[in-house]
Amino acid sequence: MPRLTINGRTITVEPGTTLLEAARCAGLAIPSLCYSKGLPHFTSCMVCVVQDKATGRLLPSCSAVATEGMEVETDTHDVRHARTGSLNLLMSEHAGDCEAPCTTTCPAHMKIPLMIRQIAAGKSGEALDTVYDTIALPAVLGRICPAPCEKACRRGRIDAPLSICLLKRFAADEGVASPFSTGQSAVPTKNKVAIVGAGPAGLAAAFYLARAGHHCTIFDDHAQPGGQLRHGVPAPLLPAAVLDREIDHIRQLGVIFRMNTRIGKDVAFQNLKAGFDAIVLATGKPSTETLNSWGVITTSQGIKVDGHTFRTSEENIFAGGEVVQAGHLAVRAVAHGKSMASSIDQFLTGLPVTGPTKRFESRLGKISDAENQELLKGAAPSSRITPCGGSGTGFTQDEAIRESQRCMHCDCRKAEACKLRDYMEAQLTGPMHIPAEGRKPVERNLTHPRIIFEPGKCILCGLCVRITTQAGEKPGLTFLNRGVDAVVGVPFGASLEAALGQSADRCVKECPTGALAWNHS
Amino acid sequence: MIIAAYAVGASEGILYIRAEYPLAIRRIREALARLEARGYLGPSIMGGAFSLSLRIVEGAGAFVSGEETALLASIEGQRAMPRFRPPYPAERGLWGCPTAINNVETLAMVPWIIRNGADRFTALGTATSAGTKVFSLTGKVQRGGLIEVPMGITIHEIVEDIGGGTGTNRAFKAVQIGGPSGGCLPASCGDTRVDYEALAAAGCIMGSGGLVVLDDTDCMVDLARYFMTFTQQESCGKCTPCRIGTKRMLEILEKLCAGHGKQGDLERLEHLAQTTRTGSLCGLGRTAPNPVLSTLRHFREEYAAHQAGRCPALKCRALISYRINEKCIGCTKCAQVCPVDAIDPAPYQPHFIQQDKCTRCDTCKQVCPVDAIWIGDTDQQPVTGAGDPCRD
């Protein structure tokens, strides 16, 4: 049995064990995009390289077999350079957005296409869960949001953008969310958070903090909560009853509202600092005098915060909404609320305060008209629907479903299950950016009843080719062409359905990117 | 090959020849038939216990099929994609059986060595690279063709003594040695000895035995672009660094030749070359950056000139313009041959070339009886160096 050393640790493995498997035995995870246990190795992605100490050579660990006395390093400069090099090259030709333009444009980063798919499937409850994931006040924003997302919608280039805001309103008004997403199943902690200001930023912070089990008290000098939502929006646009309903919901989560209470007058700021573990400042634009009374560093804009964590110069004081950034966008205030809640939750649980998870995003950038037509495949040709009840009303179920069928689903179905994205995220500090002007064209194959195949996202790892070959699928998938034109395709003009055969599930599961994905997830 | 088969105890042999080389196939087929007829091949050779059958497998042309594991995959009816070694073919080769696989040039040495003895063979060449090497000498050379030279001969000896110099009145500039994935050596390195070690040290390889001689009208960036076009197309597409790295390098080279070079292009090229060289699975990818790396090493100023929109060799069409000087006698010959009518055929009038129409095809220059057509930069200034009318 060969004995080898990996990163200075000596282990003994069965003869024939590959370096990748040996490293895993030693508890070391080696990234790989083309390896799968049980399939013949293929050595294509070259992300799994390790360095042989004796020769300095880089070896693909998925294929190189451990030999007696071998010394291997998995985290040298050369290894990192080679791995990042291969990943950057794969990204340089990757034709796909991780998130759709609507999502990346939305200040709250809402997963809009997912919500739309859920509405289309008649699952308005799940759709509302999706909205709640980023937006604490769905019914309110379903009525007043200026919807920057709709300006980014690629359907707008075809005829008119999706009616995203009204679809969100439909989910909020008609959907029954799960206890988790509404915060009803939260397990209480002992942490107390004071929130100054009952406007959209403060309410959103309270919602997500309460959902995480923290005890929140909101202070506001008005008689009723809502801030600008109550006092700055005309009633026909946002009826008080809708606002009250969402505030009631937050109240039911155990959030205490102390109205008619002005900090610095009725309650001293020092008392907040003494009585609470963390403080949220979401007062809207206050006077300079008030700003100074909080003892945090300010700028001409307002309170100075970290742009991602919303932490002020004081480690337990966070600020968001108009108090840090001018502008009346409620959706941005709500987004700040969620970000503050993420940071405070990290702070209270003793984790490093990094704010909400910021994911690596593959971006297509400008796409051609032909590519836009590719993305249009599968979308209903009907034109944008306006509610039959006239302006100011929402969609009926039928209208919502028909409108949602217009969505082009520009997002990646496997945005959360993509190894390429995960690895890029882990190695964001690549040595050199490779311009992506030579990327593959956007292409969608929807001929399979359940699967979407996007060749532009294929990294030619050959897993699906090997899976279908091993399973004896006729004809299976194969490689076509050479060089950079090499593609995975269906041979002899057969259908994708026939090529994948009984192996379809496994191929989708093992595909390391969104090249093969379930169409309706 | 029969001797090699006897040495390793093989009972079957295959000659893998590209189907695009029908003459080679016809000759080998004829040779095999004659050998069989005389009892040198087949069952019980020359009445002895040793039997050997040889057959031809025609490969559907692919450069990568020269890589041994890809060649074996091709014989097995698979896509010609290399695989990781070990196991080496000697351990697990064709159909999983131990396989001795050699280049025809290597096998051709065997009878000579047996006939004349190893001592006479090692007396040729250098201490580390014994014997001789066959090169295909081409390019700007008076006497081209296949040459067999002792290892250790210098580049200069090959170019001047065997090739007879450039054969033009142009200066010998460089050699590209080792085929599309070989490297370039400048004339100043003409004393480099042709053996494995010296070439490797100079950033070159013996490779496919190609030896292209270049003169000062050859552009090194264009040359790198040309070879990268080839390797990029011939990459099997399997591993990431080779498949995409060669393409990204080619894109940069194409932009440089088209006058669209950008700041940082040379560093990007070097970075990509390094990634492709160290990360690729097989020899094709590992050596594909050689033309880029070696020309960057020896002719970096030419790259910098392209970045600035100039081609010093006056070769890259996007960076040059054709002009007619006062020597013109108005004979209209150039106008008659111009394929795009960029020259007005006014008899006995000095001709001029309409730059927006000219495709820089060089036809006019070739027919001009008084050498009145010269090539300059696109900014209309005659440049010093090759093609300079003042110097001619």
mmCIF file with all atom_site columns, C-alpha atoms in Angstrom, chain A residues 49-178:
data_model
loop_
_atom_site.group_PDB
_atom_site.id
_atom_site.type_symbol
_atom_site.label_atom_id
_atom_site.label_alt_id
_atom_site.label_comp_id
_atom_site.label_asym_id
_atom_site.label_entity_id
_atom_site.label_seq_id
_atom_site.pdbx_PDB_ins_code
_atom_site.Cartn_x
_atom_site.Cartn_y
_atom_site.Cartn_z
_atom_site.occupancy
_atom_site.B_iso_or_equiv
_atom_site.pdbx_formal_charge
_atom_site.auth_seq_id
_atom_site.auth_comp_id
_atom_site.auth_asym_id
_atom_site.auth_atom_id
_atom_site.pdbx_PDB_model_num
ATOM 1   C CA . VAL A 1 49  ? -4.092  20.253 -10.259 1.00 0.00 ? 49  VAL A CA 1
ATOM 2   C CA . VAL A 1 50  ? -1.689  19.670 -7.390  1.00 0.00 ? 50  VAL A CA 1
ATOM 3   C CA . GLN A 1 51  ? 2.079   20.007 -7.366  1.00 0.00 ? 51  GLN A CA 1
ATOM 4   C CA . ASP A 1 52  ? 4.554   17.163 -7.196  1.00 0.00 ? 52  ASP A CA 1
ATOM 5   C CA . LYS A 1 53  ? 7.212   18.387 -4.815  1.00 0.00 ? 53  LYS A CA 1
ATOM 6   C CA . ALA A 1 54  ? 10.072  16.381 -6.329  1.00 0.00 ? 54  ALA A CA 1
ATOM 7   C CA . THR A 1 55  ? 9.655   17.559 -9.928  1.00 0.00 ? 55  THR A CA 1
ATOM 8   C CA . GLY A 1 56  ? 7.632   20.727 -9.428  1.00 0.00 ? 56  GLY A CA 1
ATOM 9   C CA . ARG A 1 57  ? 5.224   19.407 -12.044 1.00 0.00 ? 57  ARG A CA 1
ATOM 10  C CA . LEU A 1 58  ? 1.530   20.166 -11.839 1.00 0.00 ? 58  LEU A CA 1
ATOM 11  C CA . LEU A 1 59  ? -0.506  16.970 -11.881 1.00 0.00 ? 59  LEU A CA 1
ATOM 12  C CA . PRO A 1 60  ? -4.223  16.632 -12.478 1.00 0.00 ? 60  PRO A CA 1
ATOM 13  C CA . SER A 1 61  ? -5.128  14.982 -9.178  1.00 0.00 ? 61  SER A CA 1
ATOM 14  C CA . CYS A 1 62  ? -8.264  13.367 -10.599 1.00 0.00 ? 62  CYS A CA 1
ATOM 15  C CA . SER A 1 63  ? -6.109  11.156 -12.824 1.00 0.00 ? 63  SER A CA 1
ATOM 16  C CA . ALA A 1 64  ? -2.646  10.941 -11.258 1.00 0.00 ? 64  ALA A CA 1
ATOM 17  C CA . VAL A 1 65  ? -2.296  7.862  -9.092  1.00 0.00 ? 65  VAL A CA 1
ATOM 18  C CA . ALA A 1 66  ? -0.610  7.981  -5.692  1.00 0.00 ? 66  ALA A CA 1
ATOM 19  C CA . THR A 1 67  ? 2.757   6.240  -5.638  1.00 0.00 ? 67  THR A CA 1
ATOM 20  C CA . GLU A 1 68  ? 5.059   5.234  -2.820  1.00 0.00 ? 68  GLU A CA 1
ATOM 21  C CA . GLY A 1 69  ? 7.022   8.104  -1.335  1.00 0.00 ? 69  GLY A CA 1
ATOM 22  C CA . MET A 1 70  ? 5.261   10.780 -3.363  1.00 0.00 ? 70  MET A CA 1
ATOM 23  C CA . GLU A 1 71  ? 5.156   14.281 -1.869  1.00 0.00 ? 71  GLU A CA 1
ATOM 24  C CA . VAL A 1 72  ? 2.288   16.463 -2.979  1.00 0.00 ? 72  VAL A CA 1
ATOM 25  C CA . GLU A 1 73  ? 1.313   20.058 -2.219  1.00 0.00 ? 73  GLU A CA 1
ATOM 26  C CA . THR A 1 74  ? -2.230  21.274 -2.832  1.00 0.00 ? 74  THR A CA 1
ATOM 27  C CA . ASP A 1 75  ? -1.920  24.978 -2.120  1.00 0.00 ? 75  ASP A CA 1
ATOM 28  C CA . THR A 1 76  ? 1.252   26.379 -3.657  1.00 0.00 ? 76  THR A CA 1
ATOM 29  C CA . HIS A 1 77  ? 1.593   29.517 -5.745  1.00 0.00 ? 77  HIS A CA 1
ATOM 30  C CA . ASP A 1 78  ? 1.820   27.437 -8.930  1.00 0.00 ? 78  ASP A CA 1
ATOM 31  C CA . VAL A 1 79  ? -1.281  25.454 -8.001  1.00 0.00 ? 79  VAL A CA 1
ATOM 32  C CA . ARG A 1 80  ? -3.302  28.564 -7.289  1.00 0.00 ? 80  ARG A CA 1
ATOM 33  C CA . HIS A 1 81  ? -2.051  30.202 -10.487 1.00 0.00 ? 81  HIS A CA 1
ATOM 34  C CA . ALA A 1 82  ? -3.019  27.196 -12.599 1.00 0.00 ? 82  ALA A CA 1
ATOM 35  C CA . ARG A 1 83  ? -6.424  26.750 -10.978 1.00 0.00 ? 83  ARG A CA 1
ATOM 36  C CA . THR A 1 84  ? -7.334  30.406 -11.253 1.00 0.00 ? 84  THR A CA 1
ATOM 37  C CA . GLY A 1 85  ? -5.990  30.412 -14.801 1.00 0.00 ? 85  GLY A CA 1
ATOM 38  C CA . SER A 1 86  ? -8.281  27.583 -15.854 1.00 0.00 ? 86  SER A CA 1
ATOM 39  C CA . LEU A 1 87  ? -11.273 29.050 -14.036 1.00 0.00 ? 87  LEU A CA 1
ATOM 40  C CA . ASN A 1 88  ? -10.720 32.456 -15.622 1.00 0.00 ? 88  ASN A CA 1
ATOM 41  C CA . LEU A 1 89  ? -10.442 30.843 -19.037 1.00 0.00 ? 89  LEU A CA 1
ATOM 42  C CA . LEU A 1 90  ? -13.710 28.967 -18.501 1.00 0.00 ? 90  LEU A CA 1
ATOM 43  C CA . MET A 1 91  ? -15.377 32.180 -17.400 1.00 0.00 ? 91  MET A CA 1
ATOM 44  C CA . SER A 1 92  ? -13.995 34.045 -20.401 1.00 0.00 ? 92  SER A CA 1
ATOM 45  C CA . GLU A 1 93  ? -16.246 32.052 -22.697 1.00 0.00 ? 93  GLU A CA 1
ATOM 46  C CA . HIS A 1 94  ? -19.161 31.487 -20.333 1.00 0.00 ? 94  HIS A CA 1
ATOM 47  C CA . ALA A 1 95  ? -22.422 32.668 -21.877 1.00 0.00 ? 95  ALA A CA 1
ATOM 48  C CA . GLY A 1 96  ? -24.795 33.182 -19.027 1.00 0.00 ? 96  GLY A CA 1
ATOM 49  C CA . ASP A 1 97  ? -25.935 35.476 -16.250 1.00 0.00 ? 97  ASP A CA 1
ATOM 50  C CA . CYS A 1 98  ? -26.054 33.939 -12.781 1.00 0.00 ? 98  CYS A CA 1
ATOM 51  C CA . GLU A 1 99  ? -28.898 36.303 -11.968 1.00 0.00 ? 99  GLU A CA 1
ATOM 52  C CA . ALA A 1 100 ? -31.274 37.975 -14.402 1.00 0.00 ? 100 ALA A CA 1
ATOM 53  C CA . PRO A 1 101 ? -30.877 41.711 -15.117 1.00 0.00 ? 101 PRO A CA 1
ATOM 54  C CA . CYS A 1 102 ? -34.095 42.388 -13.165 1.00 0.00 ? 102 CYS A CA 1
ATOM 55  C CA . THR A 1 103 ? -32.579 40.827 -10.057 1.00 0.00 ? 103 THR A CA 1
ATOM 56  C CA . THR A 1 104 ? -29.233 42.577 -10.346 1.00 0.00 ? 104 THR A CA 1
ATOM 57  C CA . THR A 1 105 ? -30.998 45.904 -10.912 1.00 0.00 ? 105 THR A CA 1
ATOM 58  C CA . CYS A 1 106 ? -33.386 45.473 -7.974  1.00 0.00 ? 106 CYS A CA 1
ATOM 59  C CA . PRO A 1 107 ? -31.879 47.274 -4.964  1.00 0.00 ? 107 PRO A CA 1
ATOM 60  C CA . ALA A 1 108 ? -33.128 44.398 -2.804  1.00 0.00 ? 108 ALA A CA 1
ATOM 61  C CA . HIS A 1 109 ? -31.744 41.828 -5.261  1.00 0.00 ? 109 HIS A CA 1
ATOM 62  C CA . MET A 1 110 ? -35.064 39.990 -5.294  1.00 0.00 ? 110 MET A CA 1
ATOM 63  C CA . LYS A 1 111 ? -35.138 36.648 -7.124  1.00 0.00 ? 111 LYS A CA 1
ATOM 64  C CA . ILE A 1 112 ? -37.743 37.868 -9.571  1.00 0.00 ? 112 ILE A CA 1
ATOM 65  C CA . PRO A 1 113 ? -37.676 35.083 -12.192 1.00 0.00 ? 113 PRO A CA 1
ATOM 66  C CA . LEU A 1 114 ? -38.048 32.474 -9.450  1.00 0.00 ? 114 LEU A CA 1
ATOM 67  C CA . MET A 1 115 ? -41.079 34.285 -8.059  1.00 0.00 ? 115 MET A CA 1
ATOM 68  C CA . ILE A 1 116 ? -42.530 34.439 -11.560 1.00 0.00 ? 116 ILE A CA 1
ATOM 69  C CA . ARG A 1 117 ? -42.009 30.707 -12.152 1.00 0.00 ? 117 ARG A CA 1
ATOM 70  C CA . GLN A 1 118 ? -43.779 30.008 -8.871  1.00 0.00 ? 118 GLN A CA 1
ATOM 71  C CA . ILE A 1 119 ? -46.715 32.219 -9.833  1.00 0.00 ? 119 ILE A CA 1
ATOM 72  C CA . ALA A 1 120 ? -46.877 30.555 -13.233 1.00 0.00 ? 120 ALA A CA 1
ATOM 73  C CA . ALA A 1 121 ? -47.060 27.180 -11.500 1.00 0.00 ? 121 ALA A CA 1
ATOM 74  C CA . GLY A 1 122 ? -49.985 28.421 -9.389  1.00 0.00 ? 122 GLY A CA 1
ATOM 75  C CA . LYS A 1 123 ? -47.851 28.405 -6.234  1.00 0.00 ? 123 LYS A CA 1
ATOM 76  C CA . SER A 1 124 ? -48.522 31.912 -4.966  1.00 0.00 ? 124 SER A CA 1
ATOM 77  C CA . GLY A 1 125 ? -47.522 30.915 -1.411  1.00 0.00 ? 125 GLY A CA 1
ATOM 78  C CA . GLU A 1 126 ? -44.058 29.882 -2.545  1.00 0.00 ? 126 GLU A CA 1
ATOM 79  C CA . ALA A 1 127 ? -43.877 33.029 -4.644  1.00 0.00 ? 127 ALA A CA 1
ATOM 80  C CA . LEU A 1 128 ? -44.546 35.088 -1.531  1.00 0.00 ? 128 LEU A CA 1
ATOM 81  C CA . ASP A 1 129 ? -41.830 33.169 0.335   1.00 0.00 ? 129 ASP A CA 1
ATOM 82  C CA . THR A 1 130 ? -39.446 34.227 -2.445  1.00 0.00 ? 130 THR A CA 1
ATOM 83  C CA . VAL A 1 131 ? -40.494 37.867 -2.070  1.00 0.00 ? 131 VAL A CA 1
ATOM 84  C CA . TYR A 1 132 ? -40.155 37.751 1.712   1.00 0.00 ? 132 TYR A CA 1
ATOM 85  C CA . ASP A 1 133 ? -36.640 36.479 1.304   1.00 0.00 ? 133 ASP A CA 1
ATOM 86  C CA . THR A 1 134 ? -35.543 39.994 0.338   1.00 0.00 ? 134 THR A CA 1
ATOM 87  C CA . ILE A 1 135 ? -38.538 42.278 0.825   1.00 0.00 ? 135 ILE A CA 1
ATOM 88  C CA . ALA A 1 136 ? -40.156 42.661 4.233   1.00 0.00 ? 136 ALA A CA 1
ATOM 89  C CA . LEU A 1 137 ? -43.129 44.705 3.002   1.00 0.00 ? 137 LEU A CA 1
ATOM 90  C CA . PRO A 1 138 ? -44.350 42.907 -0.149  1.00 0.00 ? 138 PRO A CA 1
ATOM 91  C CA . ALA A 1 139 ? -47.874 44.336 -0.320  1.00 0.00 ? 139 ALA A CA 1
ATOM 92  C CA . VAL A 1 140 ? -46.599 47.863 0.213   1.00 0.00 ? 140 VAL A CA 1
ATOM 93  C CA . LEU A 1 141 ? -43.866 47.641 -2.402  1.00 0.00 ? 141 LEU A CA 1
ATOM 94  C CA . GLY A 1 142 ? -46.242 45.814 -4.736  1.00 0.00 ? 142 GLY A CA 1
ATOM 95  C CA . ARG A 1 143 ? -48.085 49.125 -4.882  1.00 0.00 ? 143 ARG A CA 1
ATOM 96  C CA . ILE A 1 144 ? -45.508 51.879 -4.683  1.00 0.00 ? 144 ILE A CA 1
ATOM 97  C CA . CYS A 1 145 ? -42.266 50.528 -6.067  1.00 0.00 ? 145 CYS A CA 1
ATOM 98  C CA . PRO A 1 146 ? -41.109 52.457 -9.175  1.00 0.00 ? 146 PRO A CA 1
ATOM 99  C CA . ALA A 1 147 ? -39.803 49.073 -10.346 1.00 0.00 ? 147 ALA A CA 1
ATOM 100 C CA . PRO A 1 148 ? -36.287 49.759 -11.672 1.00 0.00 ? 148 PRO A CA 1
ATOM 101 C CA . CYS A 1 149 ? -36.296 46.025 -12.402 1.00 0.00 ? 149 CYS A CA 1
ATOM 102 C CA . GLU A 1 150 ? -38.786 46.513 -15.209 1.00 0.00 ? 150 GLU A CA 1
ATOM 103 C CA . LYS A 1 151 ? -36.473 48.929 -16.992 1.00 0.00 ? 151 LYS A CA 1
ATOM 104 C CA . ALA A 1 152 ? -33.815 46.209 -17.046 1.00 0.00 ? 152 ALA A CA 1
ATOM 105 C CA . CYS A 1 153 ? -36.206 43.457 -18.196 1.00 0.00 ? 153 CYS A CA 1
ATOM 106 C CA . ARG A 1 154 ? -35.000 41.955 -21.495 1.00 0.00 ? 154 ARG A CA 1
ATOM 107 C CA . ARG A 1 155 ? -38.587 41.409 -22.579 1.00 0.00 ? 155 ARG A CA 1
ATOM 108 C CA . GLY A 1 156 ? -38.756 45.186 -22.889 1.00 0.00 ? 156 GLY A CA 1
ATOM 109 C CA . ARG A 1 157 ? -36.599 44.920 -26.004 1.00 0.00 ? 157 ARG A CA 1
ATOM 110 C CA . ILE A 1 158 ? -39.133 42.566 -27.573 1.00 0.00 ? 158 ILE A CA 1
ATOM 111 C CA . ASP A 1 159 ? -42.414 44.299 -26.726 1.00 0.00 ? 159 ASP A CA 1
ATOM 112 C CA . ALA A 1 160 ? -42.855 45.458 -23.123 1.00 0.00 ? 160 ALA A CA 1
ATOM 113 C CA . PRO A 1 161 ? -41.227 44.416 -19.854 1.00 0.00 ? 161 PRO A CA 1
ATOM 114 C CA . LEU A 1 162 ? -42.852 41.972 -17.479 1.00 0.00 ? 162 LEU A CA 1
ATOM 115 C CA . SER A 1 163 ? -45.255 43.575 -15.029 1.00 0.00 ? 163 SER A CA 1
ATOM 116 C CA . ILE A 1 164 ? -43.009 42.578 -12.150 1.00 0.00 ? 164 ILE A CA 1
ATOM 117 C CA . CYS A 1 165 ? -44.363 44.966 -9.561  1.00 0.00 ? 165 CYS A CA 1
ATOM 118 C CA . LEU A 1 166 ? -47.943 43.820 -10.060 1.00 0.00 ? 166 LEU A CA 1
ATOM 119 C CA . LEU A 1 167 ? -46.864 40.192 -9.946  1.00 0.00 ? 167 LEU A CA 1
ATOM 120 C CA . LYS A 1 168 ? -45.215 40.885 -6.602  1.00 0.00 ? 168 LYS A CA 1
ATOM 121 C CA . ARG A 1 169 ? -48.417 42.559 -5.457  1.00 0.00 ? 169 ARG A CA 1
ATOM 122 C CA . PHE A 1 170 ? -50.346 39.495 -6.576  1.00 0.00 ? 170 PHE A CA 1
ATOM 123 C CA . ALA A 1 171 ? -48.070 37.216 -4.541  1.00 0.00 ? 171 ALA A CA 1
ATOM 124 C CA . ALA A 1 172 ? -48.405 39.514 -1.523  1.00 0.00 ? 172 ALA A CA 1
ATOM 125 C CA . ASP A 1 173 ? -52.179 39.815 -1.730  1.00 0.00 ? 173 ASP A CA 1
ATOM 126 C CA . GLU A 1 174 ? -53.056 36.273 -2.730  1.00 0.00 ? 174 GLU A CA 1
ATOM 127 C CA . GLY A 1 175 ? -50.243 34.115 -1.382  1.00 0.00 ? 175 GLY A CA 1
ATOM 128 C CA . VAL A 1 176 ? -50.101 32.468 2.020   1.00 0.00 ? 176 VAL A CA 1
ATOM 129 C CA . ALA A 1 177 ? -46.456 32.355 2.986   1.00 0.00 ? 177 ALA A CA 1
ATOM 130 C CA . SER A 1 178 ? -44.800 29.583 4.975   1.00 0.00 ? 178 SER A CA 1
#
